Tab-separated table of C-alpha atoms and ligand atoms in Angstrom:
chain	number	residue	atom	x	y	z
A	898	UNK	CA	15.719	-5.159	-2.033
A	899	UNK	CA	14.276	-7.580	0.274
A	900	UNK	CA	11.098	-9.042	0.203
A	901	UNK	CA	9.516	-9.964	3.420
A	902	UNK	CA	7.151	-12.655	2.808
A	903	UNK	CA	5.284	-13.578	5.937
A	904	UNK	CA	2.421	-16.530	6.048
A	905	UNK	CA	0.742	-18.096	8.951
A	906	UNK	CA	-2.622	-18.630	10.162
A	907	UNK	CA	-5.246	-16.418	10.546
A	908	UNK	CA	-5.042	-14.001	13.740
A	909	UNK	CA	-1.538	-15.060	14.048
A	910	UNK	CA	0.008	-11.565	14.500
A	911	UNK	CA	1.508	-10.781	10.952
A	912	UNK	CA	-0.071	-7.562	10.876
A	913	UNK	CA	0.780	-6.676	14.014
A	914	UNK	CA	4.968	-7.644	13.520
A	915	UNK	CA	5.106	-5.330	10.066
A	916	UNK	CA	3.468	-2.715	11.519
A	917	UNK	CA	5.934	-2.553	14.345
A	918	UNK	CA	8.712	-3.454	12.039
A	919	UNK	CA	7.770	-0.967	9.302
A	920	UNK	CA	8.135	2.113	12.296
A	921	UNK	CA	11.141	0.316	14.016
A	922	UNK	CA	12.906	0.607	9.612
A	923	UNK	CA	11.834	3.642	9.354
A	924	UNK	CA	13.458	5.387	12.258
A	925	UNK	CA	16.327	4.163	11.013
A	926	UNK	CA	15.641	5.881	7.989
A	927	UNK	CA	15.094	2.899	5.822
A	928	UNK	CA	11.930	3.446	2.945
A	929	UNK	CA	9.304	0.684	3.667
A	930	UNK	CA	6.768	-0.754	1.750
A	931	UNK	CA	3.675	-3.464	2.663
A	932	UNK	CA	1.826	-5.651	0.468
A	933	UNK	CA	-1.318	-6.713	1.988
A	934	UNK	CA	-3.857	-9.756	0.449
A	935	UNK	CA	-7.061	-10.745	0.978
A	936	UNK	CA	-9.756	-12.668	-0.470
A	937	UNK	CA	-12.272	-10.074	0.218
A	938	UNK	CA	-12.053	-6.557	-1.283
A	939	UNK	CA	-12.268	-4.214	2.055
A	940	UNK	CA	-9.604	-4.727	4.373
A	941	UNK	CA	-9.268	-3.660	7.662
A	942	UNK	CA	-5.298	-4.576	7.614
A	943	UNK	CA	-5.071	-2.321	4.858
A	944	UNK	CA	-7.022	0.995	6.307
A	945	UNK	CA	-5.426	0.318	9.324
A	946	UNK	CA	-1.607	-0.039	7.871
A	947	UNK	CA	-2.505	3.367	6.119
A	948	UNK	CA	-3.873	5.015	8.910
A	949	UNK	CA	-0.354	3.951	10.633
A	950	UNK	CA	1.433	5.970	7.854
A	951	UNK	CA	3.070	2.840	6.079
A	952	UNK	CA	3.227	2.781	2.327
A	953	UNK	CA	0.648	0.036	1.745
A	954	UNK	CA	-0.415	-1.717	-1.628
A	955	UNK	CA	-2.626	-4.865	-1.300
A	956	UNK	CA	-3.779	-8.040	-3.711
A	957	UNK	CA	-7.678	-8.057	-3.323
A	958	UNK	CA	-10.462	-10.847	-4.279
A	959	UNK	CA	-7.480	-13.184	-4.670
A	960	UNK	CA	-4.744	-14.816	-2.655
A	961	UNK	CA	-1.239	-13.937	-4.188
A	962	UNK	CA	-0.656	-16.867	-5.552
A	963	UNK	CA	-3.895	-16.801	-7.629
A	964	UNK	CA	-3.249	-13.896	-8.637
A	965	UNK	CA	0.510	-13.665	-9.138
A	966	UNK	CA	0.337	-10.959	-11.860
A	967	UNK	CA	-1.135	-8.417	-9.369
A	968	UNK	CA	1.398	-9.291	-6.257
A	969	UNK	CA	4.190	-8.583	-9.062
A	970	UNK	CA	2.914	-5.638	-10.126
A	971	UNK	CA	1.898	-4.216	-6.737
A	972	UNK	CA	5.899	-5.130	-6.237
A	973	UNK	CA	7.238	-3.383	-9.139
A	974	UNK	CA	5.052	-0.302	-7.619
A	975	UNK	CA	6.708	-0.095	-4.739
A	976	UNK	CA	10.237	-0.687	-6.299
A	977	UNK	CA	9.697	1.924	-8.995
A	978	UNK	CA	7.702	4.479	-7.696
A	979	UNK	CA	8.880	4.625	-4.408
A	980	UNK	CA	12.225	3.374	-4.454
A	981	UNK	CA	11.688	0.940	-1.145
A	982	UNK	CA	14.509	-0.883	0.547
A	983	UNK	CA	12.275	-3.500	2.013
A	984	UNK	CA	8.796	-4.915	0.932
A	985	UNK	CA	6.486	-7.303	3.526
A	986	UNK	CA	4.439	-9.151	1.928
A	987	UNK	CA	1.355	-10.622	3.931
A	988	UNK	CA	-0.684	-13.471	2.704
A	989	UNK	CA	-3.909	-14.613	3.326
A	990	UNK	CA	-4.285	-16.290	6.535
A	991	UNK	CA	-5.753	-19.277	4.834
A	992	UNK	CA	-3.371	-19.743	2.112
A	993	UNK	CA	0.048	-22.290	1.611
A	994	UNK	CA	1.961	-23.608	-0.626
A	995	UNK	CA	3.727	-20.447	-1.145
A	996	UNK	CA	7.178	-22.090	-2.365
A	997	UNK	CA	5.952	-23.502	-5.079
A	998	UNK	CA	3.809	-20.983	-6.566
A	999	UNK	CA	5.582	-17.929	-4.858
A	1000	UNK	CA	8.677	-18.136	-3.855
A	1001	UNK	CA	10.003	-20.542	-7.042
A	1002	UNK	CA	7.936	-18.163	-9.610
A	1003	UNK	CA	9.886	-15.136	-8.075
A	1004	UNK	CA	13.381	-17.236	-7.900
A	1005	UNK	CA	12.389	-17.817	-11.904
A	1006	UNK	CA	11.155	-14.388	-13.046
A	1007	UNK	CA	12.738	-11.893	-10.769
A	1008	UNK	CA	16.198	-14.343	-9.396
A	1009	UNK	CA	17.867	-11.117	-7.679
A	1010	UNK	CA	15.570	-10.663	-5.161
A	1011	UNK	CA	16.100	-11.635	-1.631
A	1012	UNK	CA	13.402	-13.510	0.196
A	1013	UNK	CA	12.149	-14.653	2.949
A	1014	UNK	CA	9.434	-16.484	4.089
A	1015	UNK	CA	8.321	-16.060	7.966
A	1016	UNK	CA	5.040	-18.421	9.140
A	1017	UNK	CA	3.977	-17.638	11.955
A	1018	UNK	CA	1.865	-19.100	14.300
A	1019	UNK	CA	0.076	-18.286	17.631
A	1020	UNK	CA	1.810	-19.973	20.590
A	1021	UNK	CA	-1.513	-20.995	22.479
A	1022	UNK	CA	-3.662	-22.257	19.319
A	1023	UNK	CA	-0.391	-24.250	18.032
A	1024	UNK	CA	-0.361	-27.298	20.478
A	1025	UNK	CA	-4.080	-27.338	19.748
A	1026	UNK	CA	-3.210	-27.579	16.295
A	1027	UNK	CA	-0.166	-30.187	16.492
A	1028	UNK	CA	-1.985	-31.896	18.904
A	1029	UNK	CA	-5.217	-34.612	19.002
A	1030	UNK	CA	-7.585	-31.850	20.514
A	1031	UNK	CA	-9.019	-29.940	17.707
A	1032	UNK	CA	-10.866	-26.359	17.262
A	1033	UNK	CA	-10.946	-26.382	13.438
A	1034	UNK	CA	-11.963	-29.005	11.312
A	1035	UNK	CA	-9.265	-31.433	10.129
A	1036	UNK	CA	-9.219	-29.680	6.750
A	1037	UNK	CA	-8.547	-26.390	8.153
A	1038	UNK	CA	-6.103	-28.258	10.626
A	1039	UNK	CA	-4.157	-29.795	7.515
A	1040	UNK	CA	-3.640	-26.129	5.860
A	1041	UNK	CA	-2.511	-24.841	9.259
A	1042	UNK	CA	0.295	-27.893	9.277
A	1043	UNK	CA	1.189	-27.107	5.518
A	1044	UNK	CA	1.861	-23.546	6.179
A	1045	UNK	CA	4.348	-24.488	9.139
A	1046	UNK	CA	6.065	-27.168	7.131
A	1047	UNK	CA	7.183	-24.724	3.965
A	1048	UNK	CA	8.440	-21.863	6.949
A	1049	UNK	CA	12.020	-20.180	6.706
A	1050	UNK	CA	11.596	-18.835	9.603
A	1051	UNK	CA	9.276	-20.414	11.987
A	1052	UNK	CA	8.103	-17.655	13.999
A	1053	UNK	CA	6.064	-18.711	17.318
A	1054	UNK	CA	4.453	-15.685	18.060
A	1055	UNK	CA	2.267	-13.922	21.258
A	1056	UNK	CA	4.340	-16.055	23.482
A	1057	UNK	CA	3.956	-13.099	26.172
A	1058	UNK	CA	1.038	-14.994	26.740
A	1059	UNK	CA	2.315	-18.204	28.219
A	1060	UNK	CA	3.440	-18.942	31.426
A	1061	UNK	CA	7.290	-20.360	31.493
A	1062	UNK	CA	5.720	-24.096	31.853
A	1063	UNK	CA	3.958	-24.100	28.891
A	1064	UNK	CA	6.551	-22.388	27.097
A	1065	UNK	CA	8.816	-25.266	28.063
A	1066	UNK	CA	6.439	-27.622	26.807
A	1067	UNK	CA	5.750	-26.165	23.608
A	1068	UNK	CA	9.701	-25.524	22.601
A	1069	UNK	CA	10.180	-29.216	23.320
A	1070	UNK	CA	6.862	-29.956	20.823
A	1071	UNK	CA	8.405	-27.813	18.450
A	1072	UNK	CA	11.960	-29.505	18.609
A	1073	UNK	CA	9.989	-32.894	18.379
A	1074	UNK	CA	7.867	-31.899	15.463
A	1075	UNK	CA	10.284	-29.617	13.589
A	1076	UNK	CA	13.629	-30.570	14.460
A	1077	UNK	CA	15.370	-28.991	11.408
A	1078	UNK	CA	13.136	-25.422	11.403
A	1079	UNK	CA	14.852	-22.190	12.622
A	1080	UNK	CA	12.173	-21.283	15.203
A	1081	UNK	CA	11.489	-17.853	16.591
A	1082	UNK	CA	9.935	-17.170	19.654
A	1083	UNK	CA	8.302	-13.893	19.867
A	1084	UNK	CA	6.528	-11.750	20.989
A	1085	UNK	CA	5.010	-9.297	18.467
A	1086	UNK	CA	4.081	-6.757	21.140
A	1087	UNK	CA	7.583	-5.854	22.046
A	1088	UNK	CA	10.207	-4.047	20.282
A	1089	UNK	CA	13.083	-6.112	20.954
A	1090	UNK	CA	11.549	-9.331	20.130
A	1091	UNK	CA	10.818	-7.567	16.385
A	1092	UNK	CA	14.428	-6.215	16.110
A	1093	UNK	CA	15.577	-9.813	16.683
A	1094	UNK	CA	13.016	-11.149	13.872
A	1095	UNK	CA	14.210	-8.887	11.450
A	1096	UNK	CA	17.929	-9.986	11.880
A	1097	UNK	CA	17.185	-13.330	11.797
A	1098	UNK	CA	14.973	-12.859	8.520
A	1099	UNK	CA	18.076	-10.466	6.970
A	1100	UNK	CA	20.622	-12.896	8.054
A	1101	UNK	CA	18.900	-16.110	6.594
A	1102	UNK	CA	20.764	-18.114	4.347
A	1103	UNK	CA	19.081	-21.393	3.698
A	1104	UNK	CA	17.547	-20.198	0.254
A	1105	UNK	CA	18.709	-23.234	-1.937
A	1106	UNK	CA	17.276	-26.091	0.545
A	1107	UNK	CA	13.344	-24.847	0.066
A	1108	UNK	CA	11.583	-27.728	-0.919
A	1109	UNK	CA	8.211	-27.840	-2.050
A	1110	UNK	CA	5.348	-28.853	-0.160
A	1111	UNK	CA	3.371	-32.011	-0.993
A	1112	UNK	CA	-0.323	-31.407	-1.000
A	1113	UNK	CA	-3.242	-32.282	-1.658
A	1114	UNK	CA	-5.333	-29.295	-3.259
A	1115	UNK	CA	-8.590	-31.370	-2.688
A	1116	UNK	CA	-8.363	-31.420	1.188
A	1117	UNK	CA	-6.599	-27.570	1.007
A	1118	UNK	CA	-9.387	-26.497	-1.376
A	1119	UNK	CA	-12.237	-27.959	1.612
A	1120	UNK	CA	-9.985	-26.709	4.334
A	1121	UNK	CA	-11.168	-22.673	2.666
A	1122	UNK	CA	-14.168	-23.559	1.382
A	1123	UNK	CA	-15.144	-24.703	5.330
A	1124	UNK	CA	-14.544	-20.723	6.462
A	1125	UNK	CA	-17.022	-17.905	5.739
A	1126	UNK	CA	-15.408	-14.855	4.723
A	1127	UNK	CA	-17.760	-11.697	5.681
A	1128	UNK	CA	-16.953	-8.363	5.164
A	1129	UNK	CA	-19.440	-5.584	5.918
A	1130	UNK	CA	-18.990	-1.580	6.029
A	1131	UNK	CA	-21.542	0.080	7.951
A	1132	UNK	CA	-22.103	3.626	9.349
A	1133	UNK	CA	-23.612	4.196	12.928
A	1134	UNK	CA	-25.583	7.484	13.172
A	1135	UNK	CA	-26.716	8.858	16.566
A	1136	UNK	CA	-28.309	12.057	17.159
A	1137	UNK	CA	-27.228	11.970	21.031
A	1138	UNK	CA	-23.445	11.013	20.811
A	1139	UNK	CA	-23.948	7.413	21.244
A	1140	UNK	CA	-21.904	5.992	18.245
A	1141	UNK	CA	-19.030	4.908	20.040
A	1142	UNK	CA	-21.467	2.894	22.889
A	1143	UNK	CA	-23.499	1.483	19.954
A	1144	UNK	CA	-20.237	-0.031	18.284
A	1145	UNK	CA	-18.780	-1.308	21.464
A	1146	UNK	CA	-22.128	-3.186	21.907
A	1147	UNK	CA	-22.142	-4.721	18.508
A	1148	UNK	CA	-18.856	-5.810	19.083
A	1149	UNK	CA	-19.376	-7.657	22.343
A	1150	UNK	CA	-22.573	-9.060	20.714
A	1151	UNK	CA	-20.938	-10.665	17.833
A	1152	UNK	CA	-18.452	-11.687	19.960
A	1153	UNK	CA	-21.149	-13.544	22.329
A	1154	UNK	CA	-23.246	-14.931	19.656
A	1155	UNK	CA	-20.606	-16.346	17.809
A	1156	UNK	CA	-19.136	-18.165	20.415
A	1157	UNK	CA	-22.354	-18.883	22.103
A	1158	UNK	CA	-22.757	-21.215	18.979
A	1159	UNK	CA	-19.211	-22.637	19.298
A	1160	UNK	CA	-17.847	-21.152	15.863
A	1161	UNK	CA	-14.467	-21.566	15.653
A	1162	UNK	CA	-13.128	-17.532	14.903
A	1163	UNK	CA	-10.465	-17.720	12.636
A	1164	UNK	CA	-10.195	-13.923	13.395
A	1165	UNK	CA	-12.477	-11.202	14.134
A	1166	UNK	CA	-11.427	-7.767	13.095
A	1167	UNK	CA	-12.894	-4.417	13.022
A	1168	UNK	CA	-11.631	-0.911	12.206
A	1169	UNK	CA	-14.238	2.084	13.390
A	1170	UNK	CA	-13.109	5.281	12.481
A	1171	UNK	CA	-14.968	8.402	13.874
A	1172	UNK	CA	-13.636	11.632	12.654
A	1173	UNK	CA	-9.750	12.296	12.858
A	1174	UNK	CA	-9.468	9.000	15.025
A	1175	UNK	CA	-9.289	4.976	14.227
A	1176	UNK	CA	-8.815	1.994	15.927
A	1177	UNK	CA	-8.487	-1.764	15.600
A	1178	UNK	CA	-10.059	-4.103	17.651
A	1179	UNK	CA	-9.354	-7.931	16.875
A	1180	UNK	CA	-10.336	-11.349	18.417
A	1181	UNK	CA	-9.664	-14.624	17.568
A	1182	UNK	CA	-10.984	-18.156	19.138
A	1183	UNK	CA	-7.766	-17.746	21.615
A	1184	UNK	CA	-8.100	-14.321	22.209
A	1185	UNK	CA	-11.057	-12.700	25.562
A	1186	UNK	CA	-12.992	-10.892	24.203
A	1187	UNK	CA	-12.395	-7.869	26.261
A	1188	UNK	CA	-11.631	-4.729	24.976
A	1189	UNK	CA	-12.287	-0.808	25.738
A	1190	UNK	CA	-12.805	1.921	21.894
A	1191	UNK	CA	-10.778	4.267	22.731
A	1192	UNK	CA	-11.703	7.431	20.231
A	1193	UNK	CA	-12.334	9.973	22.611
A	1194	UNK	CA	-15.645	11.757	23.193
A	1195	UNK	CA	-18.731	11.327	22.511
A	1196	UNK	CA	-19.606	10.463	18.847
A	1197	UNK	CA	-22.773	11.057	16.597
A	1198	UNK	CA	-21.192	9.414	13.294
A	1199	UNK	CA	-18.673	6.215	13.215
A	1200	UNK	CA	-17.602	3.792	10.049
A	1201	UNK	CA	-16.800	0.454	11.016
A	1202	UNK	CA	-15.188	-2.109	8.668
A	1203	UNK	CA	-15.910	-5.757	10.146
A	1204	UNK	CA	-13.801	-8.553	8.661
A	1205	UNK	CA	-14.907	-11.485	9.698
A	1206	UNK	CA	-13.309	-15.140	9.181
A	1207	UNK	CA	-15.406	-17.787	10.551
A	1208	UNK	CA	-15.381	-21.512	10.536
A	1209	UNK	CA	-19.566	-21.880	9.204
A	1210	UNK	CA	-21.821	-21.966	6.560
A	1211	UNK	CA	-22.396	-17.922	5.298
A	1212	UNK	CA	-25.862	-18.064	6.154
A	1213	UNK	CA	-25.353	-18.811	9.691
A	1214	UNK	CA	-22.736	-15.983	9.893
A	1215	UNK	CA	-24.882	-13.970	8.178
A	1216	UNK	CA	-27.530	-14.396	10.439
A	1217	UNK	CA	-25.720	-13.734	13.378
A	1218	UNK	CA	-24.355	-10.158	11.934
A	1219	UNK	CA	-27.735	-9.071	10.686
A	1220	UNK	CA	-29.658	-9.608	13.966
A	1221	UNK	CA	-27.129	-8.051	16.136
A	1222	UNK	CA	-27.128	-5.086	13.791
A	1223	UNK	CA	-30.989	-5.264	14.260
A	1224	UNK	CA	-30.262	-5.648	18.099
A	1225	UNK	CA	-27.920	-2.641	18.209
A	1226	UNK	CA	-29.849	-0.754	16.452
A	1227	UNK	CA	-33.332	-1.560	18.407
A	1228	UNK	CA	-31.693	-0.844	21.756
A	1229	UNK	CA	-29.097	2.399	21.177
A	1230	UNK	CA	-31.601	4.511	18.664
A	1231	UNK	CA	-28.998	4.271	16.349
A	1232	UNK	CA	-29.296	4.280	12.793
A	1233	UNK	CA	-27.103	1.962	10.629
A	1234	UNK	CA	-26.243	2.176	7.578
A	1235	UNK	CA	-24.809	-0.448	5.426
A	1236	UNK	CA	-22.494	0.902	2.915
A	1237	UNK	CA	-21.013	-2.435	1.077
A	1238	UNK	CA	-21.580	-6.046	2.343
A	1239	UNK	CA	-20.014	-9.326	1.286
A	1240	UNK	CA	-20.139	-12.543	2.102
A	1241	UNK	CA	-18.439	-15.624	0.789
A	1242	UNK	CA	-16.423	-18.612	0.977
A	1243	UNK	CA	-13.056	-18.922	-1.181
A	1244	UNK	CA	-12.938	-20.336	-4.174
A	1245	UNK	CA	-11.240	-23.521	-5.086
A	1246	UNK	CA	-7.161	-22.472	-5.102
A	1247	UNK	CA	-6.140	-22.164	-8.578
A	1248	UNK	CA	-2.237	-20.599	-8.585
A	1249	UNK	CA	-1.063	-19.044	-11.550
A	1250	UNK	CA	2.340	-20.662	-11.282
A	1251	UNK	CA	3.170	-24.037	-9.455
A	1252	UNK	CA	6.627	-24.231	-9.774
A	1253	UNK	CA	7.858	-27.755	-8.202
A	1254	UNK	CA	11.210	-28.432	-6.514
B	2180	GTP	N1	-0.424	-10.857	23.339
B	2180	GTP	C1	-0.066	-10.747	22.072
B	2180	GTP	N2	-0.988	-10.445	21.149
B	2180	GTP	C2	-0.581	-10.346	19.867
B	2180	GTP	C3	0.759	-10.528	19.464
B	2180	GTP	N3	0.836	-10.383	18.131
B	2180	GTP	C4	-0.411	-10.102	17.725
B	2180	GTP	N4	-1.266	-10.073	18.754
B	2180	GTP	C5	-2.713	-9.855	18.717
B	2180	GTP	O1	-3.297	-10.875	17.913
B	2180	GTP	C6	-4.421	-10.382	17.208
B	2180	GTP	C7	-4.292	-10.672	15.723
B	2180	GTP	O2	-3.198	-9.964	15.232
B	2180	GTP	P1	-3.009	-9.592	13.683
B	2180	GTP	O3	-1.642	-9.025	13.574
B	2180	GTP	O4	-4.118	-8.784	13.195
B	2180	GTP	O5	-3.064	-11.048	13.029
B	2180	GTP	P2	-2.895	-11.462	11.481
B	2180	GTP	O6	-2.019	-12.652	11.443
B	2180	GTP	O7	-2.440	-10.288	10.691
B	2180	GTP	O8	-4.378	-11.866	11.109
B	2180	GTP	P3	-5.030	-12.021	9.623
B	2180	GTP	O9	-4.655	-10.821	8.836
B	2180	GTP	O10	-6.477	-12.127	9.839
B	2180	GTP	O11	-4.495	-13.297	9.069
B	2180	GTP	C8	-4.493	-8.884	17.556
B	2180	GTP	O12	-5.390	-8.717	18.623
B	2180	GTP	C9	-3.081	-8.562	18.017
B	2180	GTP	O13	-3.022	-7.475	18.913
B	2180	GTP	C10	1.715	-10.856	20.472
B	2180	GTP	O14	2.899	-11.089	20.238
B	2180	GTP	N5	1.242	-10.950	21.748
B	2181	MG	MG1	-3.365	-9.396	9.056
């Protein structure tokens, strides 16, 4: 068994790589399995891994290394029950320090299993990141840098997105900044660039040199506490097929009035699912914000999960949400429903194991 572990910043493109991966295994007849993780307790990488037809467990209300029991046991799940050749793991977007309290606790408690650890990172926010320009706070910034420092596999992803200039400028950053990393650039979007990421993670030797980070859970601990977490799961009703338009305007809206107010997105996601059909729709502070819903016809009843990671206090996010629900609602004659809401910012990182070496 191999165990997939892949880390990296929020909006980075993790989901995105296993779900390509997971169909590229399995029409080669391998047996796949995905661990996903969030601090929250409704995830749209979840529904929307499922929806794909990939065996999915996930560690909720907890990263997994604060909650190591439940990323073991969602493990064991997959191993026992459904006999899987490969498990990826994905951790929350926020999290690091995953050698110590991840890797080294697995090495200790379960030493047969193969790992690897992928971070990856999005090619245009990076330079931002390494550079003296910032878009998150320099707490945020310093968990960013962590998670990059502990990578196997350094994997600079979306890179279909530079031109070749900048591309040549950031692989000579890279070389300055991590001259000893293995570094990946890819592009999540295409097929071959996966098939080369997965025999670069199955080939990986290195496992013996892993050293564990140094850090400071003070500024890591501020660096979470600085991003709202708000999850909401509403239903839009329309008596004249108008769903689908009323959901494409709340998603512009909270697109505008979020950056309107210069919040830094960490990432942006929503699922809306109107009868047989789903979709995902996902922005981040790099990303446009253009986008089309493609479920097809018109629609008088739609869920929509909203995930949204934000660099502000809750109550501002809060805010925002609430009055472009109100807006939406006001100008569409649609009637929305809130099924479960939650908003929050993550706890102070306590890991169940810290295993130094
Ligand atoms: N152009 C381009 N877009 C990408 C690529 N990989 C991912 N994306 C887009 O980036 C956005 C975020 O992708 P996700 O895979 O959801 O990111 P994530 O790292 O799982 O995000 P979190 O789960 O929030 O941490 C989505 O809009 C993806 O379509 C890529 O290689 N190229
Ligand atoms: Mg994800």
């Amino acid at each position: 068994m191999h165990l997939n572990l892949l880390s990296g910043f929020l909006g980075s493109g993790k989901t995105t790589a296993i779900n390509h991966a997971c169909k590229l295994l399995q029409m080669q007849g391998f047996r796949v399995g995905v661990i996903t993780n969030d601090q929250g307790t409704e995830l749209v990488d979840t529904q929307f891994m499922a929806r794909e037809g990939i065996l999915t467990e996930e560690v909720t209300g907890s990263c997994f290394c604060c909650n190591f029991e439940s990323f073991t046991r969602n493990m064991n799940q997959l191993l026992e029950q459904h006999q899987v050749d490969l498990i990826f793991a994905e951790s929350v977007g926020s999290c690091t320090d995953l050698i110590s309290t991840i890797l080294n606790p697995l090495r200790r408690y379960y030493g047969e299993i193969k790992i690897t650890l992928s971070v990856f990172a999005d090619a245009k926010l990076l330079p931002i990141a390494l550079g003296h320009s910032r878009i998150f706070k320099d707490s945020v910034n310093y968990i960013y840098k962590r998670q990059l420092e502990e990578a196997d596999l350094l994997i600079i992803n979306k890179v279909d997105l530079l031109e070749p200039t900048e591309l040549a400028v950031l692989d000579s950053l890279i070389k300055k900044e991590f001259p000893d990393k293995q570094v990946v650039f890819q592009s999540s979007l295409q097929r071959e660039s996966i098939l080369n990421w997965l025999q670069k993670t199955e080939t990986y030797e290195h496992f013996k040199e892993r050293t564990s980070l140094f850090i400071d859970y003070d500024i890591y601990g501020k660096g979470e506490a600085a991003l709202t977490w708000l999850d909401y799961n509403l239903e839009l009703v329309s008596s004249e097929g108008r769903a689908g338009h009323a959901a494409e305007l709340l998603i512009s809206m909270l697109n505008r009035m979020i950056r309107e107010r210069n919040l830094p997105i960490g990432h942006l996601k929503f699922l809306i699912e109107g009868g047989e059909e789903s979709q995902k729709l996902s922005f981040t502070t790099m990303e446009t914000a253009d986008f089309r819903i493609q479920l097809s016809g018109k629609l008088d009843k739609l869920r929509m999960l909203i995930n949204a990671r934000v660099q502000c206090r809750p109550k501002s996010l809060q805010g925002i949400v609430d009055k472009a629900l109100q807006r939406v609602a006001k100008q569409n004659g649609v009637k929305i429903a809130l099924l479960k809401t939650s908003i929050f910012v993550p706890g102070y990182p306590r890991p169940t194991h810290r295993i130094i070496t």
